[in-house]
Tab-separated table of C-alpha atoms and ligand atoms in Angstrom:
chain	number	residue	atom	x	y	z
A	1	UNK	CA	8.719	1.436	-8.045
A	2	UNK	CA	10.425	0.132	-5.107
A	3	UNK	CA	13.454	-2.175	-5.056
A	4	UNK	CA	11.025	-4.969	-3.349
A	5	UNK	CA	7.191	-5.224	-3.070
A	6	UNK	CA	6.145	-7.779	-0.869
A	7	UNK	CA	2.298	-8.864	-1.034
A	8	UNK	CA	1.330	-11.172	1.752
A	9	UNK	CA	-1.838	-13.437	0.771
A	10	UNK	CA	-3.847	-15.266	3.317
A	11	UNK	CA	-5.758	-18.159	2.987
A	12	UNK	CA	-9.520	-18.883	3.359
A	13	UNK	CA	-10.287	-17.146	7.037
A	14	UNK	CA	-12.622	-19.555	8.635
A	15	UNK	CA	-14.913	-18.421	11.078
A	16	UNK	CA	-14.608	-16.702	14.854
A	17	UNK	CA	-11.070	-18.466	15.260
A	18	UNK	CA	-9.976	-17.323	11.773
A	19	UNK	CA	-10.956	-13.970	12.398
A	20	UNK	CA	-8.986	-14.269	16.001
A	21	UNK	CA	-5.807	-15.192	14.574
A	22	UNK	CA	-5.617	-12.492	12.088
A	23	UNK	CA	-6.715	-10.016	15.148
A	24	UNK	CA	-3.530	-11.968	17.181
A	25	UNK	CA	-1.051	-12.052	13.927
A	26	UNK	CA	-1.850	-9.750	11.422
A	27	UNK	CA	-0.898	-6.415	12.815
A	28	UNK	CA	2.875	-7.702	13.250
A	29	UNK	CA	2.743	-9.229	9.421
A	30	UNK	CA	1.043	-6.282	8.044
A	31	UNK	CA	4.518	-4.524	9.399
A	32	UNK	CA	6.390	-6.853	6.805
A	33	UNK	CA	4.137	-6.435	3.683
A	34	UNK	CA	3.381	-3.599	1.127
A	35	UNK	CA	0.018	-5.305	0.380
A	36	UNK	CA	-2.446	-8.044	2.266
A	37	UNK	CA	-4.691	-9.800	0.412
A	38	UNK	CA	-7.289	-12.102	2.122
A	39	UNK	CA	-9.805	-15.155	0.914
A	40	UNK	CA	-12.711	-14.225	3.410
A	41	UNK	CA	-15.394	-17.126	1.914
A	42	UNK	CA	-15.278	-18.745	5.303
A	43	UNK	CA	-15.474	-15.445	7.408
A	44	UNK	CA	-19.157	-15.631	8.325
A	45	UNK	CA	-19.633	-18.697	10.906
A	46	UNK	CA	-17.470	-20.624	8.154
A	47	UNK	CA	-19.627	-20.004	4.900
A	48	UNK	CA	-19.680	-16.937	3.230
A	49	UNK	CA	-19.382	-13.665	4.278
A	50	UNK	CA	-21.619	-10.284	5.532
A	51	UNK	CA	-20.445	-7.246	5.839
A	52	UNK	CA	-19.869	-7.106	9.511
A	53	UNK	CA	-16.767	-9.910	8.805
A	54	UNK	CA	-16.028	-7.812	5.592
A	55	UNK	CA	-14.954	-4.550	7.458
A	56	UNK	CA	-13.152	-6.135	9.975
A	57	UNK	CA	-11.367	-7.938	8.020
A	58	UNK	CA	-10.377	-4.786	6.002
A	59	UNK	CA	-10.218	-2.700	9.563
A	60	UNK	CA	-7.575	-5.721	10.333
A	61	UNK	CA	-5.370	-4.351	7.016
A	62	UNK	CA	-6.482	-6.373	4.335
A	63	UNK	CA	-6.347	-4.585	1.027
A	64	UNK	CA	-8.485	-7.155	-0.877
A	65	UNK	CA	-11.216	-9.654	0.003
A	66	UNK	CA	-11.129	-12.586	-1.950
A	67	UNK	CA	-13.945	-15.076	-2.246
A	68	UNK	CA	-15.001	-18.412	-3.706
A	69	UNK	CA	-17.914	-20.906	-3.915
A	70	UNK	CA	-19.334	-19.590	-0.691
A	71	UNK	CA	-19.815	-15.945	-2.125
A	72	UNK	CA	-23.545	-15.427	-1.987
A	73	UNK	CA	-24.479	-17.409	1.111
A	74	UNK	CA	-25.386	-14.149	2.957
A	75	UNK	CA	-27.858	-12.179	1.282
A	76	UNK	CA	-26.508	-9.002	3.129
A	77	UNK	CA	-23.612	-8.924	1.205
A	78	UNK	CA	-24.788	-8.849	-2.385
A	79	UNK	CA	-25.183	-4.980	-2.568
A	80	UNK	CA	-21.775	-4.247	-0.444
A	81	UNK	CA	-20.292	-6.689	-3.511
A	82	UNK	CA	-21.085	-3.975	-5.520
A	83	UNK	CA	-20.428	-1.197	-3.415
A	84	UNK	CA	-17.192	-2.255	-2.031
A	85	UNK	CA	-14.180	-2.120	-4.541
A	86	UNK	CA	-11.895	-3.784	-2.360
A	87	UNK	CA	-13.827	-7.381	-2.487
A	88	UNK	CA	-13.990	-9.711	-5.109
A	89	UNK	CA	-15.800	-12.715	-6.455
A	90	UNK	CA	-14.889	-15.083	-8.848
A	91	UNK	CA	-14.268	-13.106	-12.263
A	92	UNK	CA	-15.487	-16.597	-14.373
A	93	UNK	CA	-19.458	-16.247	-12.480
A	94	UNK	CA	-22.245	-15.096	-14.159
A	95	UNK	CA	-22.415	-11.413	-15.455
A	96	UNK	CA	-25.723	-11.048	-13.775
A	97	UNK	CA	-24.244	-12.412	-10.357
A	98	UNK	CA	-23.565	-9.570	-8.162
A	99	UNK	CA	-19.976	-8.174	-7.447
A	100	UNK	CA	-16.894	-7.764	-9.636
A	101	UNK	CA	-13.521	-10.237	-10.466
A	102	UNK	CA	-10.858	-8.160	-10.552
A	103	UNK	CA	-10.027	-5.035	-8.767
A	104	UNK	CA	-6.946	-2.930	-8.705
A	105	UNK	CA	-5.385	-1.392	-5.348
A	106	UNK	CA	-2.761	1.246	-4.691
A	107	UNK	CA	-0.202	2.004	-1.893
A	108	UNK	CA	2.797	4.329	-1.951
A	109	UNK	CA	2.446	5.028	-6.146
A	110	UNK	CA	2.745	1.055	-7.057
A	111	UNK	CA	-0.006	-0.667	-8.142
A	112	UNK	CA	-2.015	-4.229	-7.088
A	113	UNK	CA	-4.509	-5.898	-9.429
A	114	UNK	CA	-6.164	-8.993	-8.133
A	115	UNK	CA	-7.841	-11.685	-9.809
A	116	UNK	CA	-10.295	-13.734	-8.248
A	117	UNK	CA	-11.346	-16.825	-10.306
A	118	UNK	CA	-13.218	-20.488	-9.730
A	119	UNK	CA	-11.925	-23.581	-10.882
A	120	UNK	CA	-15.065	-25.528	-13.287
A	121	UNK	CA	-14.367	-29.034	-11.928
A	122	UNK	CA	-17.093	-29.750	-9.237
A	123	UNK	CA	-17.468	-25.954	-8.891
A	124	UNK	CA	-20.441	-23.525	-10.395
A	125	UNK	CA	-18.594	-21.231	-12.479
A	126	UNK	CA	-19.971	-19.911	-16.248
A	127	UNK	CA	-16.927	-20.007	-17.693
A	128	UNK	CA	-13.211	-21.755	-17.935
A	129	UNK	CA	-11.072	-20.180	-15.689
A	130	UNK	CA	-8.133	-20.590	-18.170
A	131	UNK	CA	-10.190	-18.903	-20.841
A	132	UNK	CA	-11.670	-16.506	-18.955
A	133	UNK	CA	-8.337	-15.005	-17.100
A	134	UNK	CA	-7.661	-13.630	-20.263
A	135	UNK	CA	-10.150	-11.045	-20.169
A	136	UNK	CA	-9.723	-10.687	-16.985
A	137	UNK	CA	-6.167	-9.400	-17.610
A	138	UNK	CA	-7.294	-6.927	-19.669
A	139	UNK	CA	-8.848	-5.139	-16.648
A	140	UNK	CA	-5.735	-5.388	-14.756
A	141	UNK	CA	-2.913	-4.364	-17.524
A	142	UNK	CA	-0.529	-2.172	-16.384
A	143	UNK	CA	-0.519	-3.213	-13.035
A	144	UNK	CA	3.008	-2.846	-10.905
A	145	UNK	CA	2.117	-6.071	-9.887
A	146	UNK	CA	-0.653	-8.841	-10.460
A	147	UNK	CA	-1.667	-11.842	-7.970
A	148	UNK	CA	-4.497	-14.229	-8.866
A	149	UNK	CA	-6.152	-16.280	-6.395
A	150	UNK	CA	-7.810	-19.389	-8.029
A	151	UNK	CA	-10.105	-20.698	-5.745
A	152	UNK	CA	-10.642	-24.201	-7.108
A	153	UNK	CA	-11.426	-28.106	-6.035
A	154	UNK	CA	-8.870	-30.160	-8.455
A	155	UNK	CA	-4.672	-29.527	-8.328
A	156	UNK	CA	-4.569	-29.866	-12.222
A	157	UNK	CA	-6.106	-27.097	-13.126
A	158	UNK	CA	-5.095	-24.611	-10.272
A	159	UNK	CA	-1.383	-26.366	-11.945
A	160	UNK	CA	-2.403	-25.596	-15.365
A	161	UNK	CA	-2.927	-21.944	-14.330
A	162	UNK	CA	0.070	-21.323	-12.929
A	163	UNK	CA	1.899	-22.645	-15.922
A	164	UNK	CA	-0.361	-20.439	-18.158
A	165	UNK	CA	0.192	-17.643	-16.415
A	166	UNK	CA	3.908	-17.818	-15.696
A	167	UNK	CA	5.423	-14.540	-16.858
A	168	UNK	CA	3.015	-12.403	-16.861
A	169	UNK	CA	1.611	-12.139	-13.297
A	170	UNK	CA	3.816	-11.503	-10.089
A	171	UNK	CA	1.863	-14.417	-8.319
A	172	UNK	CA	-0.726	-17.583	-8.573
A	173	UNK	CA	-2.032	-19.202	-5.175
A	174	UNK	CA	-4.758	-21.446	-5.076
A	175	UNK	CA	-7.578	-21.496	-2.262
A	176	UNK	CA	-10.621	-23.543	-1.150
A	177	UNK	CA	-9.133	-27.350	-0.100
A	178	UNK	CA	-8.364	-25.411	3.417
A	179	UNK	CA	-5.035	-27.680	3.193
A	180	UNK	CA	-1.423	-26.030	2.623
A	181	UNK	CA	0.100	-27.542	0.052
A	182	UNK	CA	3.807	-27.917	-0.291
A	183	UNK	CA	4.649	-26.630	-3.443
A	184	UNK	CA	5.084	-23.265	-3.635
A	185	UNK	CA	7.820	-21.754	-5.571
A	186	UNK	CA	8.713	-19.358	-8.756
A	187	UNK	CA	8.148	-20.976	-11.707
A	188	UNK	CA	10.731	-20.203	-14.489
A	189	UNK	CA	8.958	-17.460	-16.470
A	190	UNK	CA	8.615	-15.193	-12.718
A	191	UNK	CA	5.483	-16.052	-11.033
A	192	UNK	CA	5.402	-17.214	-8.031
A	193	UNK	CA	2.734	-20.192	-7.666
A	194	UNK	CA	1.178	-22.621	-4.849
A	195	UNK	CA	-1.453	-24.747	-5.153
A	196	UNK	CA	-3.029	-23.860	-2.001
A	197	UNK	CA	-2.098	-21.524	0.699
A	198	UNK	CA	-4.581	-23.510	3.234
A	199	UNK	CA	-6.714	-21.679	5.758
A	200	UNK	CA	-6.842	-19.042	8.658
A	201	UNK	CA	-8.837	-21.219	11.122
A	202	UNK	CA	-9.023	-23.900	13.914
A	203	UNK	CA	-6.825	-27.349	12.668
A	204	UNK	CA	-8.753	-29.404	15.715
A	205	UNK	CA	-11.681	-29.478	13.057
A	206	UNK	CA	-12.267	-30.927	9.427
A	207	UNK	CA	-11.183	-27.928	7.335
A	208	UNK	CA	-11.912	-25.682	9.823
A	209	UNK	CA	-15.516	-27.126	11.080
A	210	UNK	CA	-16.118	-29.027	14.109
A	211	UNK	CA	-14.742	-32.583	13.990
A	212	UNK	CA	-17.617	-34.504	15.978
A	213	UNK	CA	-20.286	-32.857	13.421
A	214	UNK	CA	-17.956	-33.685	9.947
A	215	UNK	CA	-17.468	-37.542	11.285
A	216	UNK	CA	-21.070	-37.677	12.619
A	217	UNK	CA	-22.394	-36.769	9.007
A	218	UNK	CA	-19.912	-39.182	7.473
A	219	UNK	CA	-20.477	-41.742	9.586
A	220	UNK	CA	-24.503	-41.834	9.427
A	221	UNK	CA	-25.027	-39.900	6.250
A	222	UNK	CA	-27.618	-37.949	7.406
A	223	UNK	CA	-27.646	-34.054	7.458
A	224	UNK	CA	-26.174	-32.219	10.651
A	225	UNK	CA	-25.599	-28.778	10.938
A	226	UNK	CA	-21.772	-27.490	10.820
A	227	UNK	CA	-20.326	-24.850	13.001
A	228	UNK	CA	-17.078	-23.707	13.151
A	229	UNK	CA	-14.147	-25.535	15.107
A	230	UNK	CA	-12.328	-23.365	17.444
A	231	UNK	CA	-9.709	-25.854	18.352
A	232	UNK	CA	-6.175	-24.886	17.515
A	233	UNK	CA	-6.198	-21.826	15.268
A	234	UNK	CA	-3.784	-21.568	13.011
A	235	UNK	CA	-2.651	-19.055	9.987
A	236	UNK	CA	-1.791	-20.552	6.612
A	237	UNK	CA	-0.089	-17.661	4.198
A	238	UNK	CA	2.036	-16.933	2.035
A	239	UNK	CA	4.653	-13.887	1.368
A	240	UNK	CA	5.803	-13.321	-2.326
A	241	UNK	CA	8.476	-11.033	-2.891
A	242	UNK	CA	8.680	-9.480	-6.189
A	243	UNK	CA	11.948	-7.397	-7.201
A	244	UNK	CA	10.142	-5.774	-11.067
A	245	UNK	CA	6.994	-5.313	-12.580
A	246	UNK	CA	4.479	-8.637	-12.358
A	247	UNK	CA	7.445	-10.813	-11.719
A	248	UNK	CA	8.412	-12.790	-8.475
A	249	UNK	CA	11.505	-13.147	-6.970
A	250	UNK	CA	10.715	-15.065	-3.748
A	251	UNK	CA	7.986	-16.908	-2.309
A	252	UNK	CA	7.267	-18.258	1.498
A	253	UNK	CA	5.053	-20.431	2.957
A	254	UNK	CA	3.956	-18.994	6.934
A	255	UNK	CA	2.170	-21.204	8.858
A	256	UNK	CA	1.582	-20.110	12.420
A	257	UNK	CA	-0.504	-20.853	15.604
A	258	UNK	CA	-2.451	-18.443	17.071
A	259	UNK	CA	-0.291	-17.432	20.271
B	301	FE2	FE1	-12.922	-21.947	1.767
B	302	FE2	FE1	-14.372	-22.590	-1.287
């Protein structure tokens, strides 16, 4: 293994904007990482994913897709979930849901596994994430390195996680608020944890949709239809460094606009 792997993790890309900044940013930070993992649940006119936004995404050097509650929204994608090794879908969904939870990449002989998993508090998911990631470990042992992405609604248990985890996976970062928290750091026992990286899309919008349609709907309570913002892209990520085997010795918090 190398002296230092670094894995750089982006958070939920939201739409044509998101997908601009990583086109803009991404080919400078994929110079500074060993591995780029993505949340793409928001790729597709900001919910879900096809596979159009899938390969470019992966074109764009991702070496995992990560996804969320938005996962099925596009029919298209079902099969290429279980075609495509390199994206996941929440590991705690049904068996019978299409796709897979964990997957397991490899560049210059070291090893990623990745974890995708769905908080259970005002999310569908079949089972607890914190019982579940146990199994899911399984699939990943052995792993140079391991970084879960827990895409999940409530702090507390995206909190809980990390402090269940903490020794035995390089990295936990949380997805789905769209909102950068300001917490990240390495927990005693070596993982590096944040409760959520925030997302790869326009900040002149509610969590990446247009503004005028989020206060229209909450202002009249009557259904509008949501399109993406493309007001002020920005990129919300994080860099872990790890320095031995599923064990973090650094973690970063980038947050860019889109030049
Ligand atoms: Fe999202
Ligand atoms: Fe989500």
């Amino acid at each position: 293994m190398p002296a230092i792997t670094a894995i750089l993790f982006i958070g939920d890309v939201v739409g044509r904007a998101g997908r601009r900044v990583l086109r803009e940013l991404l080919p400078e930070l994929r110079e500074t990482a060993d591995f780029v993992v993505a949340n793409g649940e928001n790729a597709a006119g900001g919910i879900g994913i096809t596979p159009k936004e899938a390969d470019e995404l992966l074109r764009l050097g991702a070496d995992v897709i990560t996804l969320g509650n938005h996962t099925y929204r596009h029919r298209e994608v079902w099969p290429y979930l279980e075609d495509e090794k390199r994206i996941i879908r929440p590991y705690n969904f049904l068996r019978t849901q299409p796709g897979r939870g964990t997957t397991i990449v490899e560049r210059d002989g070291v090893t990623l596994g990745v974890i995708n998993l769905s908080g259970a508090v005002h999310l569908q998911s079949a089972a607890p994430p914190l019982v579940a990631v146990d199994e899911a470990l399984r699939e990943v042992a052995g792993c140079d390195q391991i970084l879960v992405d827990m895409h999940a609604e409530v702090t507390s248990e995206k909190v809980a996680l990390g402090w269940y985890l903490d020794g035995k996976v390089t990295a936990v970062v949380g997805t789905h608020t769209h909102v950068p928290t300001a917490d990240y750091r390495v927990l005693p026992g070596g993982t590096a944890y944040i409760t959520d990286v925030g997302m790869t899309g326009a900040r002149g919008g509610v969590i990446g949709m247009k503004r005028e349609q989020s206060i229209a709907v909450m202002r009249t309570h009557m259904p509008m239809r949501y399109e993406p913002s493309d007001e002020d892209p920005w990129l919300n990520a994080v860099l872990i460094r790890s320095d031995g085997p599923r064990r973090a010795a650094e973690i970063s918090q980038i947050l860019r606009s889109a030049p």
